[in-house]
C-alpha cells in the first residue's frame, strides 16, 4: 500500500503550484480528480504540443482524472456535491473570495463534508492588504526581498530560472500542510481550511540575511551576503569558452583544495583581507581555460566546484539515472510517452502511474467518476 491510498483529492487549481501539489499526492497513492472549466484549463494550450496534448500539461497531470464543469452554472454545486461529500482533500488556486462567490467556499463545503481538508493557494493569502493583488513567481520573489539579495544596484540583473515562489512557496507548503492536516484529522475527525500564500515563504529563503540584519543592525544590500556575492569562495566564474564554473568552496578544506587546483597565489588565499583582489585573480585564472579543462581538473578534487550543466546535460548525468528521477512517464491519448516532472519523493512512498484520463462533465459522467472510486 502507498501512504495515501483510498484518499480522494479534488483539484480545482490550474497552471503550476496546485497541479504540482496534487501530483505529489497522486504519486503517493491518492486518487486525483481535476475539476476543469469547459474546454479544459489554460495549460492544456501551452506550447510545445506533445501529440494530442500540451507537454507542460502532460508532465504535471499524469495519473489524474479530469471532469469539466462550468462552476458558474446554477447546478454546479449540486452536480459536484457527491464528489465533494466523498473527498478528503480539495485544492483551489483562485484569488481570495472567488470560490465563495461561486458557492464553493470552505464554510459551504464544510457543511457537506466536515472532514474535508480545504487547501487554498494564492499569491498573498486570504487576508491582508495585498490579498487581492495579481502576481506571478517573479513578483512574489521581488516583493519578498528574495530577488534583492543578489541584485546589485546599477548592474545588469540575471533572471532567476527557478520558480521559487510557485514551487517552494506554493506547492511544497501546500503538500506539507495537507499532510499535517491529515494527521490532525486522524485525531480530531475534523477537516480544516489551509491558507497557503506563496509570498509568505520568500523570507524563509532569506534566512541568512535576516539573521545578519538583526544581529548587526545592518541588512545586506544586493551582492553583499556570503552566499549572494560577497565572498570569492561562492559564485560563478566565466571560462575561456564562454561558459561558467560554479564555486562553492566555503569551508577551509574545500577552499584550500580549490586554490591548489587553480594555482592561486599564496598572498591571495586569505580572502578576508582583500576579497575583491582574490576574486579578480580567480576570475582571470578561470577565464584562461575552457569549461572542459576545469571539469577535468577541479571536479575530481571534491572541492565543491562544478561546471554548470545545461538541462540536456543534467538529465543525462549518471546520478539522475541511478536515482530513478526520470522513471515516471506521462502518456498522451495517442499513446506517445514522455518523461514526467521528477518529484523528490522517497521511492517507498511513490507509484509510477502514467497517463491522464479525461471525463466529460455531464451528470452521468460525473456519476461514473463516483462509481469508479
PDB file of N, CA and C in Angstrom, residues 142-245:
ATOM      1  N   UNK A 142      10.183  39.291  -5.775  1.00  0.00           N
ATOM      2  CA  UNK A 142      10.588  40.697  -5.699  1.00  0.00           C
ATOM      3  C   UNK A 142      10.081  41.358  -4.432  1.00  0.00           C
ATOM      4  N   UNK A 143       8.811  41.157  -4.141  1.00  0.00           N
ATOM      5  CA  UNK A 143       8.226  41.865  -3.001  1.00  0.00           C
ATOM      6  C   UNK A 143       8.642  41.226  -1.684  1.00  0.00           C
ATOM      7  N   UNK A 144       9.088  39.964  -1.734  1.00  0.00           N
ATOM      8  CA  UNK A 144       9.520  39.277  -0.530  1.00  0.00           C
ATOM      9  C   UNK A 144      10.972  39.503  -0.177  1.00  0.00           C
ATOM     10  N   UNK A 145      11.686  40.319  -0.968  1.00  0.00           N
ATOM     11  CA  UNK A 145      13.079  40.615  -0.664  1.00  0.00           C
ATOM     12  C   UNK A 145      14.056  39.575  -1.151  1.00  0.00           C
ATOM     13  N   UNK A 146      13.569  38.508  -1.789  1.00  0.00           N
ATOM     14  CA  UNK A 146      14.469  37.442  -2.206  1.00  0.00           C
ATOM     15  C   UNK A 146      15.324  37.859  -3.396  1.00  0.00           C
ATOM     16  N   UNK A 147      14.714  38.466  -4.404  1.00  0.00           N
ATOM     17  CA  UNK A 147      15.481  38.927  -5.558  1.00  0.00           C
ATOM     18  C   UNK A 147      16.525  39.962  -5.162  1.00  0.00           C
ATOM     19  N   UNK A 148      16.156  40.811  -4.222  1.00  0.00           N
ATOM     20  CA  UNK A 148      17.058  41.874  -3.799  1.00  0.00           C
ATOM     21  C   UNK A 148      18.323  41.381  -3.138  1.00  0.00           C
ATOM     22  N   UNK A 149      18.350  40.088  -2.743  1.00  0.00           N
ATOM     23  CA  UNK A 149      19.544  39.547  -2.102  1.00  0.00           C
ATOM     24  C   UNK A 149      20.720  39.421  -3.069  1.00  0.00           C
ATOM     25  N   UNK A 150      20.423  39.253  -4.374  1.00  0.00           N
ATOM     26  CA  UNK A 150      21.509  39.033  -5.325  1.00  0.00           C
ATOM     27  C   UNK A 150      21.653  40.144  -6.358  1.00  0.00           C
ATOM     28  N   UNK A 151      20.738  41.104  -6.376  1.00  0.00           N
ATOM     29  CA  UNK A 151      20.832  42.196  -7.347  1.00  0.00           C
ATOM     30  C   UNK A 151      21.703  43.321  -6.811  1.00  0.00           C
ATOM     31  N   UNK A 152      22.615  43.784  -7.633  1.00  0.00           N
ATOM     32  CA  UNK A 152      23.438  44.924  -7.266  1.00  0.00           C
ATOM     33  C   UNK A 152      22.954  46.160  -8.022  1.00  0.00           C
ATOM     34  N   UNK A 153      22.882  47.274  -7.331  1.00  0.00           N
ATOM     35  CA  UNK A 153      22.350  48.489  -7.939  1.00  0.00           C
ATOM     36  C   UNK A 153      23.190  48.897  -9.147  1.00  0.00           C
ATOM     37  N   UNK A 154      22.508  49.095 -10.273  1.00  0.00           N
ATOM     38  CA  UNK A 154      23.177  49.525 -11.489  1.00  0.00           C
ATOM     39  C   UNK A 154      23.760  48.397 -12.313  1.00  0.00           C
ATOM     40  N   UNK A 155      23.789  47.163 -11.770  1.00  0.00           N
ATOM     41  CA  UNK A 155      24.361  46.027 -12.508  1.00  0.00           C
ATOM     42  C   UNK A 155      23.263  45.351 -13.318  1.00  0.00           C
ATOM     43  N   UNK A 156      23.590  44.781 -14.482  1.00  0.00           N
ATOM     44  CA  UNK A 156      22.573  44.084 -15.273  1.00  0.00           C
ATOM     45  C   UNK A 156      22.045  42.880 -14.504  1.00  0.00           C
ATOM     46  N   UNK A 157      20.724  42.778 -14.348  1.00  0.00           N
ATOM     47  CA  UNK A 157      20.177  41.715 -13.494  1.00  0.00           C
ATOM     48  C   UNK A 157      19.984  40.401 -14.242  1.00  0.00           C
ATOM     49  N   UNK A 158      20.358  39.289 -13.626  1.00  0.00           N
ATOM     50  CA  UNK A 158      20.015  37.985 -14.203  1.00  0.00           C
ATOM     51  C   UNK A 158      18.575  37.638 -13.854  1.00  0.00           C
ATOM     52  N   UNK A 159      17.926  36.876 -14.700  1.00  0.00           N
ATOM     53  CA  UNK A 159      16.568  36.425 -14.422  1.00  0.00           C
ATOM     54  C   UNK A 159      16.663  35.032 -13.814  1.00  0.00           C
ATOM     55  N   UNK A 160      16.254  34.863 -12.560  1.00  0.00           N
ATOM     56  CA  UNK A 160      16.435  33.556 -11.909  1.00  0.00           C
ATOM     57  C   UNK A 160      15.556  32.490 -12.553  1.00  0.00           C
ATOM     58  N   UNK A 161      16.129  31.343 -12.950  1.00  0.00           N
ATOM     59  CA  UNK A 161      15.320  30.314 -13.594  1.00  0.00           C
ATOM     60  C   UNK A 161      14.394  29.543 -12.659  1.00  0.00           C
ATOM     61  N   UNK A 162      14.755  29.309 -11.383  1.00  0.00           N
ATOM     62  CA  UNK A 162      13.835  28.519 -10.548  1.00  0.00           C
ATOM     63  C   UNK A 162      12.571  29.308 -10.222  1.00  0.00           C
ATOM     64  N   UNK A 163      11.422  28.661 -10.337  1.00  0.00           N
ATOM     65  CA  UNK A 163      10.161  29.282  -9.935  1.00  0.00           C
ATOM     66  C   UNK A 163       9.993  29.044  -8.431  1.00  0.00           C
ATOM     67  N   UNK A 164      10.780  29.797  -7.675  1.00  0.00           N
ATOM     68  CA  UNK A 164      10.870  29.566  -6.236  1.00  0.00           C
ATOM     69  C   UNK A 164       9.530  29.817  -5.552  1.00  0.00           C
ATOM     70  N   UNK A 165       8.845  30.893  -5.912  1.00  0.00           N
ATOM     71  CA  UNK A 165       7.584  31.208  -5.250  1.00  0.00           C
ATOM     72  C   UNK A 165       6.516  30.177  -5.601  1.00  0.00           C
ATOM     73  N   UNK A 166       6.417  29.813  -6.872  1.00  0.00           N
ATOM     74  CA  UNK A 166       5.389  28.863  -7.293  1.00  0.00           C
ATOM     75  C   UNK A 166       5.571  27.504  -6.630  1.00  0.00           C
ATOM     76  N   UNK A 167       6.798  26.981  -6.675  1.00  0.00           N
ATOM     77  CA  UNK A 167       7.028  25.612  -6.207  1.00  0.00           C
ATOM     78  C   UNK A 167       7.362  25.571  -4.720  1.00  0.00           C
ATOM     79  N   UNK A 168       8.377  26.333  -4.307  1.00  0.00           N
ATOM     80  CA  UNK A 168       8.794  26.296  -2.904  1.00  0.00           C
ATOM     81  C   UNK A 168       7.880  27.125  -2.005  1.00  0.00           C
ATOM     82  N   UNK A 169       7.135  28.070  -2.591  1.00  0.00           N
ATOM     83  CA  UNK A 169       6.207  28.877  -1.801  1.00  0.00           C
ATOM     84  C   UNK A 169       4.763  28.430  -1.922  1.00  0.00           C
ATOM     85  N   UNK A 170       4.433  27.733  -3.014  1.00  0.00           N
ATOM     86  CA  UNK A 170       3.065  27.276  -3.228  1.00  0.00           C
ATOM     87  C   UNK A 170       2.930  25.774  -3.082  1.00  0.00           C
ATOM     88  N   UNK A 171       3.589  25.029  -3.968  1.00  0.00           N
ATOM     89  CA  UNK A 171       3.437  23.575  -3.981  1.00  0.00           C
ATOM     90  C   UNK A 171       3.903  22.916  -2.689  1.00  0.00           C
ATOM     91  N   UNK A 172       5.152  23.169  -2.316  1.00  0.00           N
ATOM     92  CA  UNK A 172       5.717  22.454  -1.169  1.00  0.00           C
ATOM     93  C   UNK A 172       4.982  22.751   0.147  1.00  0.00           C
ATOM     94  N   UNK A 173       4.706  24.026   0.480  1.00  0.00           N
ATOM     95  CA  UNK A 173       3.938  24.266   1.701  1.00  0.00           C
ATOM     96  C   UNK A 173       2.536  23.656   1.653  1.00  0.00           C
ATOM     97  N   UNK A 174       1.928  23.628   0.453  1.00  0.00           N
ATOM     98  CA  UNK A 174       0.607  23.014   0.340  1.00  0.00           C
ATOM     99  C   UNK A 174       0.676  21.535   0.692  1.00  0.00           C
ATOM    100  N   UNK A 175       1.637  20.823   0.101  1.00  0.00           N
ATOM    101  CA  UNK A 175       1.773  19.394   0.381  1.00  0.00           C
ATOM    102  C   UNK A 175       2.079  19.162   1.859  1.00  0.00           C
ATOM    103  N   UNK A 176       3.018  19.927   2.393  1.00  0.00           N
ATOM    104  CA  UNK A 176       3.406  19.773   3.799  1.00  0.00           C
ATOM    105  C   UNK A 176       2.210  19.976   4.725  1.00  0.00           C
ATOM    106  N   UNK A 177       1.466  21.057   4.502  1.00  0.00           N
ATOM    107  CA  UNK A 177       0.348  21.363   5.389  1.00  0.00           C
ATOM    108  C   UNK A 177      -0.820  20.404   5.200  1.00  0.00           C
ATOM    109  N   UNK A 178      -1.024  19.914   3.990  1.00  0.00           N
ATOM    110  CA  UNK A 178      -2.063  18.904   3.763  1.00  0.00           C
ATOM    111  C   UNK A 178      -1.746  17.634   4.551  1.00  0.00           C
ATOM    112  N   UNK A 179      -0.495  17.217   4.517  1.00  0.00           N
ATOM    113  CA  UNK A 179      -0.120  16.010   5.255  1.00  0.00           C
ATOM    114  C   UNK A 179      -0.260  16.216   6.763  1.00  0.00           C
ATOM    115  N   UNK A 180       0.106  17.411   7.253  1.00  0.00           N
ATOM    116  CA  UNK A 180      -0.096  17.709   8.675  1.00  0.00           C
ATOM    117  C   UNK A 180      -1.584  17.710   9.020  1.00  0.00           C
ATOM    118  N   UNK A 181      -2.401  18.242   8.105  1.00  0.00           N
ATOM    119  CA  UNK A 181      -3.846  18.278   8.341  1.00  0.00           C
ATOM    120  C   UNK A 181      -4.430  16.868   8.379  1.00  0.00           C
ATOM    121  N   UNK A 182      -3.892  15.972   7.560  1.00  0.00           N
ATOM    122  CA  UNK A 182      -4.366  14.581   7.596  1.00  0.00           C
ATOM    123  C   UNK A 182      -4.056  13.944   8.944  1.00  0.00           C
ATOM    124  N   UNK A 183      -2.867  14.224   9.482  1.00  0.00           N
ATOM    125  CA  UNK A 183      -2.526  13.700  10.804  1.00  0.00           C
ATOM    126  C   UNK A 183      -3.467  14.265  11.870  1.00  0.00           C
ATOM    127  N   UNK A 184      -3.718  15.566  11.781  1.00  0.00           N
ATOM    128  CA  UNK A 184      -4.612  16.191  12.759  1.00  0.00           C
ATOM    129  C   UNK A 184      -6.019  15.641  12.644  1.00  0.00           C
ATOM    130  N   UNK A 185      -6.484  15.437  11.403  1.00  0.00           N
ATOM    131  CA  UNK A 185      -7.833  14.897  11.204  1.00  0.00           C
ATOM    132  C   UNK A 185      -7.955  13.489  11.774  1.00  0.00           C
ATOM    133  N   UNK A 186      -6.853  12.728  11.706  1.00  0.00           N
ATOM    134  CA  UNK A 186      -6.870  11.392  12.280  1.00  0.00           C
ATOM    135  C   UNK A 186      -7.122  11.402  13.771  1.00  0.00           C
ATOM    136  N   UNK A 187      -6.793  12.512  14.428  1.00  0.00           N
ATOM    137  CA  UNK A 187      -7.009  12.624  15.873  1.00  0.00           C
ATOM    138  C   UNK A 187      -8.339  13.290  16.208  1.00  0.00           C
ATOM    139  N   UNK A 188      -8.698  14.317  15.414  1.00  0.00           N
ATOM    140  CA  UNK A 188      -9.893  15.101  15.742  1.00  0.00           C
ATOM    141  C   UNK A 188     -11.126  14.681  14.962  1.00  0.00           C
ATOM    142  N   UNK A 189     -10.912  14.045  13.798  1.00  0.00           N
ATOM    143  CA  UNK A 189     -12.047  13.700  12.939  1.00  0.00           C
ATOM    144  C   UNK A 189     -12.542  14.857  12.110  1.00  0.00           C
ATOM    145  N   UNK A 190     -11.922  16.026  12.225  1.00  0.00           N
ATOM    146  CA  UNK A 190     -12.376  17.222  11.536  1.00  0.00           C
ATOM    147  C   UNK A 190     -11.359  17.702  10.501  1.00  0.00           C
ATOM    148  N   UNK A 191     -11.877  18.231   9.402  1.00  0.00           N
ATOM    149  CA  UNK A 191     -11.017  18.852   8.405  1.00  0.00           C
ATOM    150  C   UNK A 191     -10.674  20.279   8.805  1.00  0.00           C
ATOM    151  N   UNK A 192     -10.115  21.046   7.880  1.00  0.00           N
ATOM    152  CA  UNK A 192      -9.752  22.426   8.179  1.00  0.00           C
ATOM    153  C   UNK A 192      -9.507  23.170   6.868  1.00  0.00           C
ATOM    154  N   UNK A 193      -9.335  24.477   6.974  1.00  0.00           N
ATOM    155  CA  UNK A 193      -9.032  25.324   5.825  1.00  0.00           C
ATOM    156  C   UNK A 193      -7.578  25.762   5.922  1.00  0.00           C
ATOM    157  N   UNK A 194      -6.782  25.448   4.915  1.00  0.00           N
ATOM    158  CA  UNK A 194      -5.376  25.822   4.869  1.00  0.00           C
ATOM    159  C   UNK A 194      -5.195  27.032   3.964  1.00  0.00           C
ATOM    160  N   UNK A 195      -4.592  28.079   4.488  1.00  0.00           N
ATOM    161  CA  UNK A 195      -4.352  29.319   3.746  1.00  0.00           C
ATOM    162  C   UNK A 195      -2.870  29.381   3.381  1.00  0.00           C
ATOM    163  N   UNK A 196      -2.545  29.005   2.147  1.00  0.00           N
ATOM    164  CA  UNK A 196      -1.160  28.967   1.683  1.00  0.00           C
ATOM    165  C   UNK A 196      -0.884  30.181   0.795  1.00  0.00           C
ATOM    166  N   UNK A 197       0.035  31.035   1.214  1.00  0.00           N
ATOM    167  CA  UNK A 197       0.411  32.220   0.450  1.00  0.00           C
ATOM    168  C   UNK A 197       1.825  32.052  -0.080  1.00  0.00           C
ATOM    169  N   UNK A 198       1.977  32.143  -1.385  1.00  0.00           N
ATOM    170  CA  UNK A 198       3.301  31.955  -1.980  1.00  0.00           C
ATOM    171  C   UNK A 198       4.303  32.982  -1.466  1.00  0.00           C
ATOM    172  N   UNK A 199       3.861  34.223  -1.267  1.00  0.00           N
ATOM    173  CA  UNK A 199       4.758  35.277  -0.789  1.00  0.00           C
ATOM    174  C   UNK A 199       5.238  35.026   0.638  1.00  0.00           C
ATOM    175  N   UNK A 200       4.466  34.269   1.430  1.00  0.00           N
ATOM    176  CA  UNK A 200       4.847  34.025   2.825  1.00  0.00           C
ATOM    177  C   UNK A 200       6.167  33.275   2.942  1.00  0.00           C
ATOM    178  N   UNK A 201       6.478  32.454   1.947  1.00  0.00           N
ATOM    179  CA  UNK A 201       7.687  31.634   2.038  1.00  0.00           C
ATOM    180  C   UNK A 201       8.945  32.363   1.591  1.00  0.00           C
ATOM    181  N   UNK A 202       8.815  33.529   0.978  1.00  0.00           N
ATOM    182  CA  UNK A 202      10.006  34.202   0.448  1.00  0.00           C
ATOM    183  C   UNK A 202      10.992  34.614   1.543  1.00  0.00           C
ATOM    184  N   UNK A 203      10.542  35.154   2.686  1.00  0.00           N
ATOM    185  CA  UNK A 203      11.524  35.462   3.734  1.00  0.00           C
ATOM    186  C   UNK A 203      12.237  34.220   4.263  1.00  0.00           C
ATOM    187  N   UNK A 204      11.610  33.044   4.117  1.00  0.00           N
ATOM    188  CA  UNK A 204      12.269  31.811   4.548  1.00  0.00           C
ATOM    189  C   UNK A 204      13.582  31.621   3.809  1.00  0.00           C
ATOM    190  N   UNK A 205      13.598  31.972   2.530  1.00  0.00           N
ATOM    191  CA  UNK A 205      14.792  31.784   1.720  1.00  0.00           C
ATOM    192  C   UNK A 205      15.825  32.897   1.931  1.00  0.00           C
ATOM    193  N   UNK A 206      15.434  33.913   2.662  1.00  0.00           N
ATOM    194  CA  UNK A 206      16.374  34.978   3.008  1.00  0.00           C
ATOM    195  C   UNK A 206      16.806  34.853   4.466  1.00  0.00           C
ATOM    196  N   UNK A 207      16.788  33.622   4.978  1.00  0.00           N
ATOM    197  CA  UNK A 207      17.036  33.397   6.401  1.00  0.00           C
ATOM    198  C   UNK A 207      18.385  33.937   6.860  1.00  0.00           C
ATOM    199  N   UNK A 208      19.409  33.790   6.036  1.00  0.00           N
ATOM    200  CA  UNK A 208      20.743  34.220   6.463  1.00  0.00           C
ATOM    201  C   UNK A 208      20.810  35.747   6.532  1.00  0.00           C
ATOM    202  N   UNK A 209      20.244  36.401   5.539  1.00  0.00           N
ATOM    203  CA  UNK A 209      20.224  37.854   5.551  1.00  0.00           C
ATOM    204  C   UNK A 209      19.418  38.409   6.715  1.00  0.00           C
ATOM    205  N   UNK A 210      18.309  37.733   7.058  1.00  0.00           N
ATOM    206  CA  UNK A 210      17.502  38.164   8.198  1.00  0.00           C
ATOM    207  C   UNK A 210      18.294  38.039   9.495  1.00  0.00           C
ATOM    208  N   UNK A 211      19.015  36.928   9.637  1.00  0.00           N
ATOM    209  CA  UNK A 211      19.826  36.748  10.844  1.00  0.00           C
ATOM    210  C   UNK A 211      20.919  37.811  10.919  1.00  0.00           C
ATOM    211  N   UNK A 212      21.584  38.065   9.781  1.00  0.00           N
ATOM    212  CA  UNK A 212      22.663  39.046   9.744  1.00  0.00           C
ATOM    213  C   UNK A 212      22.145  40.441  10.071  1.00  0.00           C
ATOM    214  N   UNK A 213      21.024  40.810   9.470  1.00  0.00           N
ATOM    215  CA  UNK A 213      20.477  42.145   9.689  1.00  0.00           C
ATOM    216  C   UNK A 213      20.081  42.396  11.122  1.00  0.00           C
ATOM    217  N   UNK A 214      19.468  41.385  11.758  1.00  0.00           N
ATOM    218  CA  UNK A 214      19.040  41.560  13.139  1.00  0.00           C
ATOM    219  C   UNK A 214      20.220  41.558  14.105  1.00  0.00           C
ATOM    220  N   UNK A 215      21.235  40.767  13.806  1.00  0.00           N
ATOM    221  CA  UNK A 215      22.377  40.673  14.710  1.00  0.00           C
ATOM    222  C   UNK A 215      23.275  41.903  14.631  1.00  0.00           C
ATOM    223  N   UNK A 216      23.407  42.475  13.437  1.00  0.00           N
ATOM    224  CA  UNK A 216      24.352  43.590  13.248  1.00  0.00           C
ATOM    225  C   UNK A 216      23.668  44.941  13.130  1.00  0.00           C
ATOM    226  N   UNK A 217      22.356  44.938  12.889  1.00  0.00           N
ATOM    227  CA  UNK A 217      21.644  46.192  12.671  1.00  0.00           C
ATOM    228  C   UNK A 217      21.780  46.714  11.260  1.00  0.00           C
ATOM    229  N   UNK A 218      22.438  45.952  10.390  1.00  0.00           N
ATOM    230  CA  UNK A 218      22.638  46.368   9.010  1.00  0.00           C
ATOM    231  C   UNK A 218      22.287  45.205   8.076  1.00  0.00           C
ATOM    232  N   UNK A 219      21.191  45.351   7.363  1.00  0.00           N
ATOM    233  CA  UNK A 219      20.789  44.295   6.441  1.00  0.00           C
ATOM    234  C   UNK A 219      21.648  44.365   5.180  1.00  0.00           C
ATOM    235  N   UNK A 220      22.070  43.214   4.653  1.00  0.00           N
ATOM    236  CA  UNK A 220      22.957  43.227   3.489  1.00  0.00           C
ATOM    237  C   UNK A 220      22.268  43.760   2.245  1.00  0.00           C
ATOM    238  N   UNK A 221      22.976  44.597   1.520  1.00  0.00           N
ATOM    239  CA  UNK A 221      22.499  45.027   0.210  1.00  0.00           C
ATOM    240  C   UNK A 221      22.725  43.899  -0.792  1.00  0.00           C
ATOM    241  N   UNK A 222      22.168  44.047  -1.976  1.00  0.00           N
ATOM    242  CA  UNK A 222      22.356  43.042  -3.005  1.00  0.00           C
ATOM    243  C   UNK A 222      23.825  42.805  -3.292  1.00  0.00           C
ATOM    244  N   UNK A 223      24.219  41.527  -3.301  1.00  0.00           N
ATOM    245  CA  UNK A 223      25.598  41.173  -3.578  1.00  0.00           C
ATOM    246  C   UNK A 223      26.515  41.233  -2.386  1.00  0.00           C
ATOM    247  N   UNK A 224      25.990  41.589  -1.201  1.00  0.00           N
ATOM    248  CA  UNK A 224      26.844  41.738  -0.024  1.00  0.00           C
ATOM    249  C   UNK A 224      26.793  40.536   0.916  1.00  0.00           C
ATOM    250  N   UNK A 225      25.894  39.598   0.660  1.00  0.00           N
ATOM    251  CA  UNK A 225      25.776  38.443   1.531  1.00  0.00           C
ATOM    252  C   UNK A 225      26.822  37.386   1.211  1.00  0.00           C
ATOM    253  N   UNK A 226      27.088  36.521   2.178  1.00  0.00           N
ATOM    254  CA  UNK A 226      28.071  35.460   1.994  1.00  0.00           C
ATOM    255  C   UNK A 226      27.743  34.596   0.785  1.00  0.00           C
ATOM    256  N   UNK A 227      26.457  34.319   0.593  1.00  0.00           N
ATOM    257  CA  UNK A 227      26.035  33.440  -0.487  1.00  0.00           C
ATOM    258  C   UNK A 227      25.455  34.202  -1.675  1.00  0.00           C
ATOM    259  N   UNK A 228      25.578  35.514  -1.658  1.00  0.00           N
ATOM    260  CA  UNK A 228      24.998  36.303  -2.748  1.00  0.00           C
ATOM    261  C   UNK A 228      26.007  37.244  -3.396  1.00  0.00           C
ATOM    262  N   UNK A 229      27.297  36.926  -3.250  1.00  0.00           N
ATOM    263  CA  UNK A 229      28.282  37.695  -3.999  1.00  0.00           C
ATOM    264  C   UNK A 229      29.417  38.302  -3.215  1.00  0.00           C
ATOM    265  N   UNK A 230      29.344  38.320  -1.882  1.00  0.00           N
ATOM    266  CA  UNK A 230      30.388  38.984  -1.109  1.00  0.00           C
ATOM    267  C   UNK A 230      31.678  38.175  -1.027  1.00  0.00           C
ATOM    268  N   UNK A 231      31.562  36.851  -1.131  1.00  0.00           N
ATOM    269  CA  UNK A 231      32.741  36.006  -0.954  1.00  0.00           C
ATOM    270  C   UNK A 231      33.229  35.446  -2.283  1.00  0.00           C
ATOM    271  N   UNK A 232      34.533  35.509  -2.543  1.00  0.00           N
ATOM    272  CA  UNK A 232      35.069  34.891  -3.757  1.00  0.00           C
ATOM    273  C   UNK A 232      34.979  33.369  -3.717  1.00  0.00           C
ATOM    274  N   UNK A 233      34.666  32.822  -2.558  1.00  0.00           N
ATOM    275  CA  UNK A 233      34.563  31.372  -2.415  1.00  0.00           C
ATOM    276  C   UNK A 233      33.239  30.826  -2.947  1.00  0.00           C
ATOM    277  N   UNK A 234      32.284  31.709  -3.207  1.00  0.00           N
ATOM    278  CA  UNK A 234      30.944  31.254  -3.562  1.00  0.00           C
ATOM    279  C   UNK A 234      30.410  32.120  -4.705  1.00  0.00           C
ATOM    280  N   UNK A 235      30.426  31.572  -5.912  1.00  0.00           N
ATOM    281  CA  UNK A 235      29.953  32.365  -7.036  1.00  0.00           C
ATOM    282  C   UNK A 235      30.196  31.669  -8.360  1.00  0.00           C
ATOM    283  N   UNK A 236      29.949  32.390  -9.426  1.00  0.00           N
ATOM    284  CA  UNK A 236      30.103  31.889 -10.790  1.00  0.00           C
ATOM    285  C   UNK A 236      31.277  32.598 -11.461  1.00  0.00           C
ATOM    286  N   UNK A 237      32.103  31.836 -12.152  1.00  0.00           N
ATOM    287  CA  UNK A 237      33.257  32.384 -12.863  1.00  0.00           C
ATOM    288  C   UNK A 237      33.198  31.946 -14.317  1.00  0.00           C
ATOM    289  N   UNK A 238      33.394  32.894 -15.231  1.00  0.00           N
ATOM    290  CA  UNK A 238      33.338  32.600 -16.665  1.00  0.00           C
ATOM    291  C   UNK A 238      34.593  31.867 -17.112  1.00  0.00           C
ATOM    292  N   UNK A 239      34.411  30.886 -18.007  1.00  0.00           N
ATOM    293  CA  UNK A 239      35.528  30.125 -18.559  1.00  0.00           C
ATOM    294  C   UNK A 239      35.944  30.708 -19.913  1.00  0.00           C
ATOM    295  N   UNK A 240      37.019  30.177 -20.471  1.00  0.00           N
ATOM    296  CA  UNK A 240      37.556  30.713 -21.723  1.00  0.00           C
ATOM    297  C   UNK A 240      36.591  30.552 -22.889  1.00  0.00           C
ATOM    298  N   UNK A 241      35.748  29.529 -22.833  1.00  0.00           N
ATOM    299  CA  UNK A 241      34.806  29.283 -23.932  1.00  0.00           C
ATOM    300  C   UNK A 241      33.414  29.839 -23.660  1.00  0.00           C
ATOM    301  N   UNK A 242      33.324  30.787 -22.724  1.00  0.00           N
ATOM    302  CA  UNK A 242      32.060  31.478 -22.506  1.00  0.00           C
ATOM    303  C   UNK A 242      31.085  30.769 -21.608  1.00  0.00           C
ATOM    304  N   UNK A 243      31.498  29.697 -20.946  1.00  0.00           N
ATOM    305  CA  UNK A 243      30.594  29.000 -20.031  1.00  0.00           C
ATOM    306  C   UNK A 243      30.981  29.348 -18.596  1.00  0.00           C
ATOM    307  N   UNK A 244      30.486  28.601 -17.603  1.00  0.00           N
ATOM    308  CA  UNK A 244      30.672  29.036 -16.221  1.00  0.00           C
ATOM    309  C   UNK A 244      31.059  27.889 -15.296  1.00  0.00           C
ATOM    310  N   UNK A 245      31.876  28.246 -14.313  1.00  0.00           N
ATOM    311  CA  UNK A 245      32.238  27.346 -13.228  1.00  0.00           C
ATOM    312  C   UNK A 245      31.532  27.824 -11.963  1.00  0.00           C
TER     313      UNK A 245
END
